[in-house]
Structure formats: C-alpha cells, structure tokens
Short mmCIF file of C-alpha atoms in Angstrom, two decimals:
data_model
loop_
_atom_site.label_atom_id
_atom_site.label_comp_id
_atom_site.label_asym_id
_atom_site.label_seq_id
_atom_site.Cartn_x
_atom_site.Cartn_y
_atom_site.Cartn_z
CA MET A 1 -0.80 -64.97 -93.37
CA LYS A 2 2.85 -64.60 -94.42
CA GLN A 3 2.07 -61.48 -96.44
CA GLN A 4 0.02 -60.00 -93.59
CA LEU A 5 2.88 -60.51 -91.14
CA LYS A 6 5.34 -58.99 -93.60
CA ARG A 7 3.09 -55.95 -94.01
CA PHE A 8 2.73 -55.55 -90.26
CA PHE A 9 6.48 -55.71 -89.65
CA ASN A 10 7.03 -53.18 -92.43
CA LEU A 11 4.52 -50.88 -90.75
CA LEU A 12 6.27 -51.29 -87.41
CA HIS A 13 9.49 -50.23 -89.11
CA GLY A 14 8.05 -47.12 -90.70
CA PHE A 15 7.17 -48.20 -94.26
CA PRO A 16 5.67 -44.92 -95.54
CA PHE A 17 3.50 -46.19 -98.40
CA ALA A 18 1.21 -48.65 -96.59
CA THR A 19 -2.37 -47.43 -96.23
CA PRO A 20 -5.39 -48.98 -94.46
CA THR A 21 -7.54 -51.66 -96.00
CA LYS A 22 -11.30 -51.12 -96.17
CA ASP A 23 -11.74 -53.28 -93.08
CA GLU A 24 -9.06 -51.44 -91.11
CA TYR A 25 -10.44 -48.01 -91.94
CA ALA A 26 -14.05 -48.97 -91.22
CA MET A 27 -13.15 -50.60 -87.90
CA TYR A 28 -11.17 -47.54 -86.86
CA MET A 29 -14.24 -45.42 -87.59
CA ALA A 30 -16.39 -47.83 -85.56
CA PHE A 31 -13.93 -47.52 -82.67
CA SER A 32 -14.04 -43.73 -82.96
CA SER A 33 -17.83 -43.81 -82.96
CA ALA A 34 -17.79 -45.85 -79.75
CA LEU A 35 -16.09 -42.97 -77.96
CA ARG A 36 -19.36 -41.01 -78.22
CA SER A 37 -21.05 -43.44 -75.83
CA ALA A 38 -21.69 -42.60 -72.18
CA ASP A 39 -23.13 -46.05 -71.43
CA LEU A 40 -22.53 -47.29 -67.90
CA SER A 41 -21.35 -50.77 -68.95
CA ARG A 42 -19.26 -50.48 -72.12
CA GLN A 43 -18.57 -48.35 -75.17
CA VAL A 44 -19.49 -50.00 -78.47
CA GLY A 45 -19.26 -48.53 -81.95
CA ALA A 46 -20.57 -49.58 -85.35
CA VAL A 47 -20.19 -48.52 -88.96
CA ILE A 48 -22.18 -49.58 -92.01
CA THR A 49 -20.43 -49.38 -95.37
CA THR A 50 -21.02 -50.25 -98.98
CA PRO A 51 -19.10 -53.27 -100.32
CA ASN A 52 -16.61 -50.72 -101.72
CA GLY A 53 -15.98 -49.26 -98.27
CA ASP A 54 -17.98 -46.03 -98.47
CA ILE A 55 -19.48 -45.19 -95.07
CA LEU A 56 -23.28 -45.13 -94.98
CA ALA A 57 -23.87 -44.67 -91.25
CA THR A 58 -22.22 -44.81 -87.84
CA GLY A 59 -23.58 -45.86 -84.47
CA ALA A 60 -22.78 -45.96 -80.76
CA ASN A 61 -24.59 -47.44 -77.78
CA ASP A 62 -26.51 -44.81 -75.87
CA ILE A 63 -29.98 -43.59 -74.92
CA PRO A 64 -32.55 -42.72 -77.63
CA LYS A 65 -33.90 -39.19 -77.84
CA SER A 66 -37.25 -38.00 -79.12
CA GLY A 67 -37.01 -36.65 -82.64
CA GLY A 68 -34.55 -39.34 -83.67
CA GLY A 69 -31.01 -40.32 -82.80
CA LEU A 70 -29.39 -40.60 -79.40
CA TYR A 71 -28.47 -38.21 -76.62
CA ARG A 72 -25.15 -36.49 -77.30
CA ALA A 73 -23.13 -33.83 -75.55
CA HIS A 74 -24.09 -30.26 -76.51
CA LEU A 75 -22.03 -27.12 -76.91
CA ASN A 76 -23.63 -23.96 -75.53
CA ASP A 77 -22.82 -21.29 -78.11
CA LYS A 78 -23.36 -18.48 -75.60
CA ASN A 79 -21.02 -19.52 -72.80
CA GLY A 80 -18.96 -22.28 -74.43
CA ASN A 81 -19.99 -24.91 -71.88
CA ILE A 82 -20.44 -28.53 -72.92
CA TYR A 83 -23.37 -30.26 -71.24
CA ASP A 84 -25.72 -33.26 -71.33
CA ASP A 85 -29.50 -33.13 -71.21
CA ALA A 86 -30.91 -33.51 -67.71
CA LEU A 87 -32.41 -36.97 -67.11
CA GLY A 88 -31.34 -38.09 -70.59
CA ARG A 89 -28.40 -40.44 -70.37
CA ASP A 90 -28.28 -43.06 -67.62
CA TYR A 91 -25.42 -41.38 -65.78
CA MET A 92 -27.54 -38.22 -65.53
CA ARG A 93 -30.29 -40.28 -63.89
CA GLY A 94 -27.82 -42.05 -61.65
CA PHE A 95 -28.71 -45.69 -62.29
CA ASP A 96 -28.86 -48.51 -64.84
CA SER A 97 -32.49 -49.50 -65.44
CA ASN A 98 -31.51 -53.01 -66.55
CA ALA A 99 -29.66 -53.68 -63.29
CA ILE A 100 -32.60 -52.35 -61.27
CA GLU A 101 -35.11 -54.55 -63.11
CA LYS A 102 -32.91 -57.64 -62.80
CA GLN A 103 -32.69 -57.14 -59.06
CA GLN A 104 -36.46 -56.79 -58.91
CA LEU A 105 -36.81 -60.08 -60.80
CA ILE A 106 -34.49 -61.78 -58.33
CA ASN A 107 -36.55 -60.47 -55.43
CA ASN A 108 -39.80 -61.58 -57.08
CA ILE A 109 -38.47 -65.08 -57.72
CA TYR A 110 -37.28 -65.37 -54.14
CA ASP A 111 -40.63 -64.15 -52.81
CA ALA A 112 -42.41 -66.78 -54.90
CA LEU A 113 -40.10 -69.58 -53.70
CA GLN A 114 -39.40 -68.64 -50.09
CA SER A 115 -42.18 -70.83 -48.70
CA TYR A 116 -40.66 -73.84 -50.49
CA VAL A 117 -36.97 -73.40 -49.67
CA ASP A 118 -34.93 -73.07 -46.51
CA GLY A 119 -31.64 -71.27 -46.21
CA ASP A 120 -29.93 -67.94 -45.91
CA VAL A 121 -31.79 -65.21 -47.81
CA ASP A 122 -28.67 -63.57 -49.21
CA GLU A 123 -27.22 -66.91 -50.36
CA ILE A 124 -30.42 -67.87 -52.15
CA LYS A 125 -30.69 -64.49 -53.86
CA SER A 126 -27.02 -64.71 -54.83
CA ALA A 127 -27.61 -68.13 -56.40
CA ILE A 128 -30.53 -66.74 -58.39
CA ALA A 129 -28.45 -63.75 -59.46
CA ASP A 130 -25.68 -66.06 -60.73
CA SER A 131 -28.12 -67.91 -62.98
CA LYS A 132 -28.92 -66.98 -66.59
CA LEU A 133 -30.78 -63.97 -65.21
CA LYS A 134 -27.47 -62.13 -65.13
CA ASP A 135 -27.38 -62.19 -68.94
CA ILE A 136 -30.68 -60.36 -69.39
CA THR A 137 -30.26 -57.07 -71.25
CA GLU A 138 -33.78 -56.29 -72.45
CA TYR A 139 -34.57 -53.83 -69.65
CA GLY A 140 -31.84 -51.41 -70.60
CA ARG A 141 -32.80 -48.04 -72.09
CA VAL A 142 -29.77 -48.04 -74.34
CA VAL A 143 -29.91 -48.50 -78.10
CA HIS A 144 -27.09 -50.78 -79.20
CA ALA A 145 -24.49 -49.43 -81.62
CA GLU A 146 -25.54 -51.74 -84.45
CA MET A 147 -29.16 -50.64 -84.10
CA ASP A 148 -28.14 -46.98 -83.94
CA ALA A 149 -26.32 -47.37 -87.26
CA LEU A 150 -29.29 -49.17 -88.84
CA MET A 151 -31.68 -46.48 -87.58
CA ALA A 152 -29.39 -43.81 -89.03
CA CYS A 153 -29.74 -45.52 -92.41
CA ALA A 154 -33.52 -45.59 -92.01
CA ARG A 155 -33.74 -41.91 -91.04
CA GLY A 156 -31.53 -40.93 -93.95
CA HIS A 157 -33.39 -43.11 -96.47
CA VAL A 158 -30.18 -45.03 -97.13
CA SER A 159 -30.48 -48.69 -98.06
CA SER A 160 -28.49 -51.18 -95.99
CA ASP A 161 -29.27 -54.03 -98.38
CA GLY A 162 -26.03 -55.81 -99.26
CA ALA A 163 -23.98 -53.60 -96.94
CA ILE A 164 -21.21 -54.51 -94.47
CA LEU A 165 -21.48 -53.83 -90.74
CA TYR A 166 -18.37 -53.31 -88.63
CA CYS A 167 -18.78 -53.38 -84.85
CA THR A 168 -16.28 -53.28 -82.04
CA THR A 169 -18.14 -56.07 -80.21
CA PHE A 170 -19.87 -59.22 -81.49
CA PRO A 171 -23.60 -58.43 -81.97
CA CYS A 172 -26.12 -59.61 -79.39
CA HIS A 173 -29.04 -61.77 -80.54
CA ASN A 174 -31.44 -58.80 -80.44
CA CYS A 175 -29.24 -56.85 -82.85
CA ALA A 176 -28.56 -59.94 -84.96
CA LYS A 177 -32.20 -60.41 -85.98
CA HIS A 178 -32.41 -56.80 -87.14
CA ILE A 179 -29.07 -57.08 -88.95
CA ILE A 180 -30.49 -60.06 -90.83
CA ALA A 181 -33.77 -58.29 -91.63
CA ALA A 182 -31.92 -55.16 -92.81
CA GLY A 183 -30.13 -57.09 -95.55
CA ILE A 184 -26.60 -56.79 -94.17
CA LYS A 185 -24.40 -59.34 -95.94
CA ARG A 186 -21.25 -59.32 -93.80
CA VAL A 187 -20.46 -58.51 -90.17
CA VAL A 188 -16.94 -57.86 -88.88
CA TYR A 189 -16.25 -57.60 -85.15
CA ILE A 190 -13.32 -57.38 -82.70
CA GLU A 191 -14.40 -58.33 -79.18
CA PRO A 192 -16.41 -61.48 -78.44
CA TYR A 193 -19.67 -61.23 -76.52
CA ALA A 194 -20.40 -64.36 -74.50
CA LYS A 195 -24.01 -63.40 -73.78
CA SER A 196 -24.95 -63.36 -77.46
CA LYS A 197 -27.22 -66.10 -78.78
CA ALA A 198 -26.96 -64.82 -82.34
CA LEU A 199 -25.41 -67.99 -83.76
CA PRO A 200 -27.59 -70.64 -82.06
CA PHE A 201 -30.77 -68.61 -82.66
CA HIS A 202 -30.07 -67.70 -86.28
CA PHE A 203 -27.85 -70.43 -87.71
CA ASP A 204 -30.25 -70.59 -90.66
CA SER A 205 -29.14 -67.09 -91.69
CA VAL A 206 -25.76 -66.56 -90.03
CA VAL A 207 -22.45 -68.40 -90.31
CA ASP A 208 -19.11 -67.74 -88.64
CA GLU A 209 -15.64 -69.26 -88.88
CA GLU A 210 -16.38 -72.16 -86.54
CA GLU A 211 -18.81 -75.05 -86.67
CA ASN A 212 -22.00 -74.31 -84.77
CA PRO A 213 -22.76 -77.21 -82.36
CA ILE A 214 -26.32 -75.96 -81.78
CA GLU A 215 -27.04 -76.13 -85.50
CA THR A 216 -25.78 -79.71 -85.63
CA LEU A 217 -27.87 -80.66 -82.58
CA ILE A 218 -31.09 -79.16 -83.97
CA LYS A 219 -30.58 -80.74 -87.38
CA ASP A 220 -30.01 -84.15 -85.76
CA LYS A 221 -33.24 -83.79 -83.77
CA LEU A 222 -35.20 -82.82 -86.89
CA ARG A 223 -33.82 -85.81 -88.77
CA LYS A 224 -35.05 -88.10 -85.98
CA ILE A 225 -38.49 -86.53 -86.19
CA LYS A 226 -38.76 -86.34 -89.98
CA GLY A 227 -36.70 -89.36 -90.90
CA ASN A 228 -33.97 -89.13 -93.51
CA TYR A 229 -34.32 -85.37 -93.91
CA GLU A 230 -31.75 -83.47 -95.94
CA PHE A 231 -31.16 -79.79 -95.28
CA ILE A 232 -30.57 -77.72 -98.37
CA THR A 233 -28.64 -74.67 -97.23
CA ASN A 234 -26.76 -72.33 -99.51
CA GLN A 235 -23.89 -71.14 -97.32
CA SER A 236 -23.12 -68.31 -99.74
CA GLU A 237 -26.51 -66.73 -98.98
CA LYS A 238 -25.88 -66.59 -95.24
CA ILE A 239 -24.53 -63.53 -93.45
CA ARG A 240 -20.92 -64.12 -92.53
CA PHE A 241 -19.82 -63.05 -89.06
CA GLU A 242 -16.04 -62.62 -89.17
CA SER A 243 -13.49 -61.67 -86.55
CA PHE A 244 -11.45 -58.64 -87.58
CA VAL A 245 -8.01 -59.21 -89.09
CA GLY A 246 -5.62 -56.33 -89.61
CA VAL A 247 -4.18 -53.30 -87.85
CA GLY A 248 -6.44 -52.62 -84.88
CA PRO A 249 -7.84 -49.22 -83.91
CA ASN A 250 -5.36 -48.73 -81.06
CA LEU A 251 -2.39 -48.74 -83.47
CA PHE A 252 -4.14 -47.21 -86.46
CA ARG A 253 -2.85 -43.64 -86.15
CA GLN A 254 0.67 -44.59 -85.15
CA LEU A 255 1.19 -47.02 -88.02
CA PHE A 256 -0.55 -45.15 -90.83
CA LYS A 257 0.34 -41.55 -90.04
CA MET A 258 2.88 -40.23 -92.54
CA GLN A 259 6.10 -39.07 -90.94
CA ASP A 260 7.52 -35.70 -92.02
CA ASN A 261 9.26 -35.83 -95.40
CA SER A 262 9.17 -39.62 -95.37
CA ARG A 263 7.84 -40.19 -98.89
CA LYS A 264 9.70 -37.97 -101.35
CA ASN A 265 12.91 -36.07 -101.83
CA LYS A 266 13.10 -32.33 -102.49
CA ASP A 267 13.31 -32.99 -106.22
CA GLY A 268 10.04 -34.94 -106.10
CA THR A 269 11.54 -38.40 -106.47
CA ILE A 270 10.51 -41.21 -104.16
CA LYS A 271 12.72 -41.73 -101.13
CA ASN A 272 14.41 -45.04 -100.59
CA TRP A 273 12.86 -46.60 -97.52
CA ARG A 274 15.21 -47.54 -94.72
CA PRO A 275 13.54 -49.67 -92.04
CA GLN A 276 13.59 -48.17 -88.57
CA LEU A 277 11.40 -49.03 -85.61
CA ILE A 278 8.79 -46.32 -85.05
CA ASP A 279 7.87 -45.02 -81.61
CA LEU A 280 4.51 -46.39 -80.48
#
C-alpha cells in the first residue's frame, strides 16, 4: 500500500516515467468499451485478456444483432451521416422491455390477489413493485458486456480458458455462470452491483476478498444433514473476483500522458524530474 500511494503521488506531481499496469490498461479499455453502449439503464464495458495482458476481446452492454455482435452506430459513406438501425436499440423502439414485463408481472400478481386483499390499488401495486421483483433483469433484450466479450471470443475462435476478465461493474449471476463455464480464472471490477447473486449462487467456483456468509450457512446446513461432513475445497482453483486497485479510467489519460519534452534533454540524456502538481 505504501508503494502504491507513493506511485500515485508521483503521478499527481508529473513523474514522466510511470506507465500503466496490466490491470490499469485493461480497465481503461473496458471503460472505453462501455462508451459504445446506448443502454437505457447504464453503460458497462468488459475486456478479456491473456494473463500477460494481451487483449483478446472487448464487450459492451447493448442489443444483439442478427449475424453476430451488437447494434452499433453506422457511418453513411455517401452523406457522412451517423445513424442507428431503426427498431434496433431500445432507445430507437422507445421503451425498455424489462421494465414493461416487470410492470405486467406486478399487474398479474395484483389481479390474482385482489379478491383476497383489501386496500388502495396503487399502494398494493407499489408494495409489490418494491419487492424482489424490482431486481429482475431477465426480460431485457440487452446482452451484458461480459457476455458480449465472451461471444466475441467464440466468434473469433479465441480461447478464453485461463483468461482474465475486466469489467466496469461487478458481474450479475447470469453472466457469472457463463464466466465460470468459459474458463475465466480472474475477474476484476470497479463498481459493485447489489442485484448480483453471483457469490451466493456460485461460492463453489467463485471467491472474493470477503467471507461469504451464504457459503457458511449452506455448509452448516449440509453438515447437520450429513453429519460430520468435511468440505474439501481448493481455493486456488476458484475464480477470484477482485475489486480494481490502481489508477482509475477517469484519471488514466491525465496521469499517464507524457508532457512535452518531459523525459529527455536535447542531447538525449534523461531529464532530472522536478515534482510539480499537474493540471487535472
């Protein structure tokens, strides 16, 4: 930690010879990939790399398109206009299918219960909407960024076995099971995602920095059922989900961009570095 803080302060004061780590570069690329997304809820990006840091595939959350890949903005070579396919992305259709389906579920539940409950219709529907139903994501048309990156590997006949996945947001449980099956060995993320059940659902294959209370609970229940049962788990074989540590994407360009004539003198010798606070 001391060395990391020293490096960061040196970067803030214009140290010209610091360059990104593999994690910092890959996460910056994941952040850049997220900017391709026109999703109505959030922009998420992902990058898959080799253990050495070579990029295998990138991904962003958006709508799948026939023929492979996702809908992207197009450049019309004839008139120079940039456009999106009609009825492709959700914003072109004008609605979020997941939100529509969730509302339909709420209405269906209310219709089934209305003969058994008394009260204001709007209040009852609001109570239903505030339940776990609000976390449902399966009715969305969007392909998540992690899945987009994995599909890019599949289309390009590139193996993801033993690779590292960087994503700007913690993977959801639907992505997590495919990440596991794809052979990814390490996942690095920035933002948490409270809706994700990746850790409680897949504690047999995934481990993060904190103790998983669900894993402890399930193991205790199994011990009661099976008696003095010992779980043999090789932690080193699990996929490690790690929060990102380093220079974040928002400061990446400012801190790593070389300033004019900051590294060498006219005679080719290395300049003596004099700390000065750079303009962010």
